[in-house]
Amino acid sequence: MSPEVPYCRSLSTPIVQFSPPLSPEAQQNLAICYKYCRGRKKMNINVRKLIPAVIMILSSFSIIRFLLITFFTTSSSSPPLPALPTILRHTDAPGSSTNQPKTSANAIMLTEKEFQLLSTLVAHKAPCNLLIFGLEPQYLYLSQINAGGTTIFIEDDIKKLRTIKANSNSTQAFKVGYNIPGKEAYKLLKHARKNPACVPSSGLLQVSKCRLQLTNLPQEVYQHKWDVIVVDGPSGNTPEAPGRMETIYTASILARAGNMTDVAIHDVNRMIEKWFSWEFLCDENLVSSKGKLWIFRIRGQLNSTTFCPAKTAVIE
């Protein structure tokens, strides 16, 4: 009996079973899928390589921006305030209180544009004679701009004056007291319109009988012909506090005693500053303004009998 032989496939018979041939459409789709997957793989590899480069670029921009901010902040910092001579005299108004006026915590300083307008005016005329009613830190820069000229500050707050140190003989500051509260403004305006002593040609300022005229100023104020006068004092921040009626009126008289004087009035949004500027400096003389700052140009008219010839308003 012959031995049993296990069943074996013929060597010519393939073990692997082949799939049926693909249709032309399937072959095209397969090629597209292969290209897409291959491109996507390359794209993922490229994005990963770009991430460190992007981080480095953003970091560089941040460092450059920080350096620029630091540079401009340092370069635009304000220079130290110029010092002024020590005060040697006090010229308080007769009957004024010995108590020092309180500075309002809400006192409004000049805005950047207002100060730019005023400093440009002073720089254009410098060196010149500059008179300032009110001593604020911003105005100390005006004396620096007016190097070579004469600058005089009139201030009623002794605390502000004590912070000043001697520096230049051409810049001085004096304490002058005021004793007329702002609530008396309307009465004083009627007084000035009816009293002949208040007209521009009334005589020497030191002996004027007009209630609005400041007769207690230092002699230096009366002796100079002023090119620029700034009125930003006294504070006038409450009805009981001294108002700026006297300083605006006196500035108008001093301006008419010169050849041509620019008078700057600050806080013209307030009633007293606006009323008295219109009355004694005249709206036809207004040459420029910015915010709450008005600048009037007054030509010498000390022989005139009226402040504003074009004005016909009368108080009943």
Short mmCIF file of C-alpha atoms in Angstrom, two decimals:
data_model
loop_
_atom_site.label_atom_id
_atom_site.label_comp_id
_atom_site.label_asym_id
_atom_site.label_seq_id
_atom_site.Cartn_x
_atom_site.Cartn_y
_atom_site.Cartn_z
CA MET A 1 0.00 0.00 0.00
CA SER A 2 1.47 3.25 -0.98
CA PRO A 3 2.13 5.95 1.75
CA GLU A 4 -0.25 8.92 2.18
CA VAL A 5 1.14 12.16 0.87
CA PRO A 6 -0.26 15.46 2.29
CA TYR A 7 -2.13 17.62 -0.11
CA CYS A 8 -0.02 20.41 -1.62
CA ARG A 9 -0.77 23.11 -4.07
CA SER A 10 1.05 23.14 -7.27
CA LEU A 11 4.07 25.38 -7.32
CA SER A 12 2.65 27.07 -10.32
CA THR A 13 -0.40 28.14 -8.37
CA PRO A 14 0.15 31.56 -6.62
CA ILE A 15 -0.57 31.70 -2.88
CA VAL A 16 -1.39 35.44 -2.90
CA GLN A 17 -4.80 36.37 -4.09
CA PHE A 18 -4.88 39.45 -6.25
CA SER A 19 -7.70 41.94 -6.12
CA PRO A 20 -9.62 42.48 -9.20
CA PRO A 21 -8.21 45.25 -11.42
CA LEU A 22 -9.29 48.81 -10.56
CA SER A 23 -11.37 50.89 -12.83
CA PRO A 24 -9.77 54.01 -14.44
CA GLU A 25 -11.75 56.35 -12.14
CA ALA A 26 -10.58 54.55 -9.02
CA GLN A 27 -6.98 54.67 -10.19
CA GLN A 28 -7.24 58.49 -10.69
CA ASN A 29 -8.73 59.03 -7.22
CA LEU A 30 -6.02 56.91 -5.66
CA ALA A 31 -3.29 59.00 -7.29
CA ILE A 32 -4.90 62.26 -6.06
CA CYS A 33 -5.20 60.94 -2.50
CA TYR A 34 -1.56 59.89 -2.53
CA LYS A 35 -0.38 63.33 -3.67
CA TYR A 36 -2.58 65.13 -1.10
CA CYS A 37 -1.37 63.04 1.82
CA ARG A 38 2.22 63.42 0.75
CA GLY A 39 1.88 67.25 0.44
CA ARG A 40 0.16 67.48 3.79
CA LYS A 41 2.98 65.61 5.44
CA LYS A 42 5.53 67.99 3.98
CA MET A 43 3.41 70.99 5.05
CA ASN A 44 3.30 69.81 8.67
CA ILE A 45 7.06 69.45 8.66
CA ASN A 46 7.54 73.00 7.23
CA VAL A 47 5.18 74.64 9.81
CA ARG A 48 7.06 73.05 12.67
CA LYS A 49 10.31 74.39 11.34
CA LEU A 50 8.85 77.94 11.01
CA ILE A 51 7.54 78.22 14.61
CA PRO A 52 10.96 79.04 16.20
CA ALA A 53 11.67 81.61 13.48
CA VAL A 54 8.32 83.32 14.06
CA ILE A 55 8.94 83.42 17.81
CA MET A 56 12.34 85.01 17.28
CA ILE A 57 10.90 87.68 14.95
CA LEU A 58 8.11 88.59 17.39
CA SER A 59 10.60 88.76 20.27
CA SER A 60 12.82 91.08 18.24
CA PHE A 61 9.91 93.42 17.52
CA SER A 62 8.99 93.51 21.22
CA ILE A 63 12.55 94.38 22.22
CA ILE A 64 12.79 97.14 19.58
CA ARG A 65 9.44 98.62 20.67
CA PHE A 66 10.54 98.64 24.32
CA LEU A 67 13.81 100.40 23.43
CA LEU A 68 11.96 103.05 21.37
CA ILE A 69 9.48 103.78 24.19
CA THR A 70 12.33 104.08 26.70
CA PHE A 71 14.30 106.41 24.42
CA PHE A 72 11.43 108.81 23.68
CA THR A 73 10.27 108.88 27.30
CA THR A 74 13.76 109.81 28.44
CA SER A 75 14.31 112.40 25.73
CA SER A 76 10.95 114.11 26.31
CA SER A 77 11.29 114.44 30.08
CA SER A 78 10.95 118.03 31.31
CA PRO A 79 14.09 119.98 32.17
CA PRO A 80 14.51 121.20 35.76
CA LEU A 81 12.59 124.35 36.64
CA PRO A 82 14.62 127.55 36.50
CA ALA A 83 15.07 129.31 39.81
CA LEU A 84 14.16 132.91 40.58
CA PRO A 85 15.55 135.55 42.93
CA THR A 86 14.72 135.46 46.60
CA ILE A 87 11.81 137.74 47.52
CA LEU A 88 12.96 140.83 49.36
CA ARG A 89 9.73 142.80 49.63
CA HIS A 90 6.07 142.28 50.38
CA THR A 91 3.59 144.81 49.03
CA ASP A 92 0.26 143.78 50.52
CA ALA A 93 -2.84 145.73 49.69
CA PRO A 94 -4.09 148.13 52.40
CA GLY A 95 -6.50 146.36 54.70
CA SER A 96 -5.72 142.93 53.28
CA SER A 97 -5.76 139.96 55.62
CA THR A 98 -2.50 138.59 56.99
CA ASN A 99 -3.75 135.05 56.38
CA GLN A 100 -2.28 133.53 53.29
CA PRO A 101 -4.69 132.57 50.51
CA LYS A 102 -5.33 128.88 50.02
CA THR A 103 -4.54 127.41 46.65
CA SER A 104 -7.36 125.35 45.21
CA ALA A 105 -6.60 121.68 44.81
CA ASN A 106 -8.64 121.83 41.62
CA ALA A 107 -6.73 124.75 40.11
CA ILE A 108 -6.63 124.33 36.35
CA MET A 109 -3.22 124.57 34.74
CA LEU A 110 -2.62 125.52 31.12
CA THR A 111 -3.14 122.68 28.71
CA GLU A 112 -0.30 121.65 26.42
CA LYS A 113 -1.77 123.58 23.48
CA GLU A 114 -2.46 126.68 25.60
CA PHE A 115 1.08 126.73 26.93
CA GLN A 116 2.47 126.16 23.44
CA LEU A 117 0.59 129.23 22.19
CA LEU A 118 1.85 131.36 25.08
CA SER A 119 5.45 130.13 24.95
CA THR A 120 5.56 130.72 21.18
CA LEU A 121 4.43 134.31 21.76
CA VAL A 122 7.15 134.92 24.37
CA ALA A 123 9.81 133.23 22.24
CA HIS A 124 8.84 135.42 19.28
CA LYS A 125 9.33 138.60 21.32
CA ALA A 126 12.26 137.50 23.49
CA PRO A 127 14.27 139.12 24.89
CA CYS A 128 11.44 141.33 26.11
CA ASN A 129 9.73 142.77 29.18
CA LEU A 130 7.42 140.08 30.57
CA LEU A 131 4.98 140.65 33.46
CA ILE A 132 3.07 137.69 34.93
CA PHE A 133 0.28 137.86 37.52
CA GLY A 134 0.38 134.42 39.12
CA LEU A 135 3.30 132.10 39.83
CA GLU A 136 2.70 128.60 38.51
CA PRO A 137 5.39 126.02 37.66
CA GLN A 138 4.60 126.30 33.95
CA TYR A 139 5.31 130.03 33.94
CA LEU A 140 8.81 129.51 35.28
CA TYR A 141 9.69 128.14 31.84
CA LEU A 142 8.63 131.45 30.31
CA SER A 143 11.36 133.25 32.24
CA GLN A 144 13.81 130.71 30.86
CA ILE A 145 12.54 131.34 27.32
CA ASN A 146 12.89 135.08 27.96
CA ALA A 147 16.61 134.80 28.71
CA GLY A 148 18.22 138.21 28.36
CA GLY A 149 14.93 140.00 28.97
CA THR A 150 13.13 141.17 32.13
CA THR A 151 10.56 138.93 33.82
CA ILE A 152 8.57 139.94 36.90
CA PHE A 153 6.12 137.68 38.75
CA ILE A 154 3.34 139.04 40.98
CA GLU A 155 1.97 136.46 43.44
CA ASP A 156 -0.19 136.58 46.56
CA ASP A 157 0.63 133.10 47.88
CA ILE A 158 3.75 133.19 50.05
CA LYS A 159 4.03 129.40 49.92
CA LYS A 160 4.74 129.51 46.19
CA LEU A 161 7.30 132.26 46.63
CA ARG A 162 9.22 130.34 49.31
CA THR A 163 10.01 127.58 46.85
CA ILE A 164 12.03 129.93 44.62
CA LYS A 165 15.81 130.25 44.79
CA ALA A 166 18.05 132.99 43.48
CA ASN A 167 19.32 132.54 39.93
CA SER A 168 19.04 135.61 37.69
CA ASN A 169 18.97 139.34 38.30
CA SER A 170 16.69 139.79 35.26
CA THR A 171 13.89 137.73 36.84
CA GLN A 172 12.14 138.83 40.03
CA ALA A 173 9.06 137.86 42.01
CA PHE A 174 7.07 139.96 44.47
CA LYS A 175 4.28 139.24 46.91
CA VAL A 176 1.27 141.49 46.39
CA GLY A 177 -1.94 141.17 48.39
CA TYR A 178 -5.47 141.54 47.00
CA ASN A 179 -8.49 142.40 49.11
CA ILE A 180 -11.50 142.55 46.75
CA PRO A 181 -13.46 139.27 46.56
CA GLY A 182 -14.84 137.98 43.30
CA LYS A 183 -18.43 138.52 44.40
CA GLU A 184 -17.87 142.30 44.09
CA ALA A 185 -17.08 142.03 40.36
CA TYR A 186 -20.40 143.39 39.05
CA LYS A 187 -20.33 146.42 41.35
CA LEU A 188 -16.77 147.20 40.32
CA LEU A 189 -17.68 146.95 36.66
CA LYS A 190 -20.44 149.55 37.11
CA HIS A 191 -18.04 151.72 39.13
CA ALA A 192 -15.45 151.64 36.33
CA ARG A 193 -18.00 152.57 33.66
CA LYS A 194 -19.30 155.59 35.57
CA ASN A 195 -16.15 156.87 37.28
CA PRO A 196 -13.87 159.24 35.24
CA ALA A 197 -10.91 158.10 37.36
CA CYS A 198 -11.06 154.70 35.63
CA VAL A 199 -10.55 155.89 32.02
CA PRO A 200 -7.14 155.13 30.44
CA SER A 201 -5.99 158.77 30.56
CA SER A 202 -6.70 159.27 34.26
CA GLY A 203 -3.07 159.97 35.23
CA LEU A 204 -0.39 158.19 37.24
CA LEU A 205 -1.27 154.61 38.06
CA GLN A 206 0.26 154.73 41.54
CA VAL A 207 -2.17 157.46 42.69
CA SER A 208 -5.26 156.46 40.74
CA LYS A 209 -8.62 156.83 42.49
CA CYS A 210 -10.17 154.00 40.49
CA ARG A 211 -11.03 151.10 42.79
CA LEU A 212 -9.85 148.63 40.16
CA GLN A 213 -6.34 150.04 39.83
CA LEU A 214 -3.58 148.24 41.72
CA THR A 215 -1.55 150.99 43.38
CA ASN A 216 0.51 148.69 45.62
CA LEU A 217 2.65 147.08 42.93
CA PRO A 218 6.46 147.34 43.03
CA GLN A 219 7.88 150.44 41.33
CA GLU A 220 9.54 148.20 38.73
CA VAL A 221 6.09 147.36 37.36
CA TYR A 222 5.19 151.02 36.72
CA GLN A 223 8.61 151.92 35.32
CA HIS A 224 8.73 149.38 32.50
CA LYS A 225 6.90 149.35 29.19
CA TRP A 226 5.71 145.77 28.91
CA ASP A 227 5.80 143.65 25.78
CA VAL A 228 3.81 140.73 27.20
CA ILE A 229 1.49 140.61 30.23
CA VAL A 230 -0.02 137.35 31.51
CA VAL A 231 -2.98 137.35 33.91
CA ASP A 232 -3.49 134.07 35.76
CA GLY A 233 -3.80 135.32 39.31
CA PRO A 234 -5.11 135.62 41.93
CA SER A 235 -6.87 132.26 42.03
CA GLY A 236 -10.45 133.61 42.01
CA ASN A 237 -11.72 130.08 42.60
CA THR A 238 -14.54 131.04 45.00
CA PRO A 239 -16.81 134.11 45.34
CA GLU A 240 -15.09 134.98 48.62
CA ALA A 241 -11.55 134.64 47.24
CA PRO A 242 -9.87 137.63 45.55
CA GLY A 243 -10.93 137.87 41.93
CA ARG A 244 -9.00 138.98 38.86
CA MET A 245 -10.92 142.22 38.32
CA GLU A 246 -7.99 144.37 39.49
CA THR A 247 -5.30 142.44 37.62
CA ILE A 248 -7.17 142.51 34.30
CA TYR A 249 -7.95 146.22 34.60
CA THR A 250 -4.37 147.06 35.65
CA ALA A 251 -2.98 144.95 32.81
CA SER A 252 -5.10 146.91 30.34
CA ILE A 253 -3.80 150.23 31.69
CA LEU A 254 -0.16 149.07 31.66
CA ALA A 255 -0.59 147.77 28.12
CA ARG A 256 -1.91 151.11 26.87
CA ALA A 257 1.09 152.86 28.44
CA GLY A 258 3.43 150.95 26.09
CA ASN A 259 3.88 150.89 22.34
CA MET A 260 2.29 147.52 21.62
CA THR A 261 1.59 144.92 24.30
CA ASP A 262 0.17 141.41 24.09
CA VAL A 263 -2.06 140.58 27.07
CA ALA A 264 -2.86 136.93 27.79
CA ILE A 265 -5.84 136.09 30.00
CA HIS A 266 -6.30 132.56 31.31
CA ASP A 267 -9.54 130.89 32.52
CA VAL A 268 -11.76 132.91 30.17
CA ASN A 269 -14.41 130.24 30.62
CA ARG A 270 -15.16 131.92 33.98
CA MET A 271 -17.52 134.87 34.09
CA ILE A 272 -15.20 137.46 35.68
CA GLU A 273 -12.32 136.78 33.30
CA LYS A 274 -14.65 136.93 30.30
CA TRP A 275 -16.55 140.08 31.38
CA PHE A 276 -13.49 142.13 32.29
CA SER A 277 -11.52 141.03 29.23
CA TRP A 278 -14.32 142.20 26.93
CA GLU A 279 -14.72 145.42 28.89
CA PHE A 280 -11.11 146.59 29.20
CA LEU A 281 -9.20 144.68 26.50
CA CYS A 282 -11.97 144.71 23.87
CA ASP A 283 -13.00 141.85 21.61
CA GLU A 284 -11.74 143.73 18.51
CA ASN A 285 -8.21 143.43 19.95
CA LEU A 286 -8.41 139.64 20.30
CA VAL A 287 -5.72 138.20 18.02
CA SER A 288 -5.52 134.54 19.05
CA SER A 289 -7.03 131.99 21.41
CA LYS A 290 -6.66 128.39 22.41
CA GLY A 291 -8.90 126.60 24.88
CA LYS A 292 -9.32 128.87 27.93
CA LEU A 293 -6.56 131.29 26.91
CA TRP A 294 -7.19 134.58 25.09
CA ILE A 295 -4.48 136.87 23.75
CA PHE A 296 -5.20 140.55 23.04
CA ARG A 297 -2.90 142.96 21.22
CA ILE A 298 -3.11 146.46 22.67
CA ARG A 299 -1.50 149.47 20.99
CA GLY A 300 -0.50 152.51 23.02
CA GLN A 301 -3.68 154.51 23.69
CA LEU A 302 -3.03 156.12 27.05
CA ASN A 303 -4.57 159.41 25.87
CA SER A 304 -7.84 157.72 24.95
CA THR A 305 -10.91 158.43 27.07
CA THR A 306 -12.48 155.00 26.40
CA PHE A 307 -11.21 151.45 26.45
CA CYS A 308 -13.26 150.14 23.54
CA PRO A 309 -14.45 152.92 21.20
CA ALA A 310 -16.55 150.47 19.19
CA LYS A 311 -18.50 149.37 22.25
CA THR A 312 -21.75 151.13 23.05
CA ALA A 313 -23.11 148.86 25.79
CA VAL A 314 -24.39 150.67 28.89
CA ILE A 315 -25.34 149.25 32.27
CA GLU A 316 -28.67 150.53 33.50
#
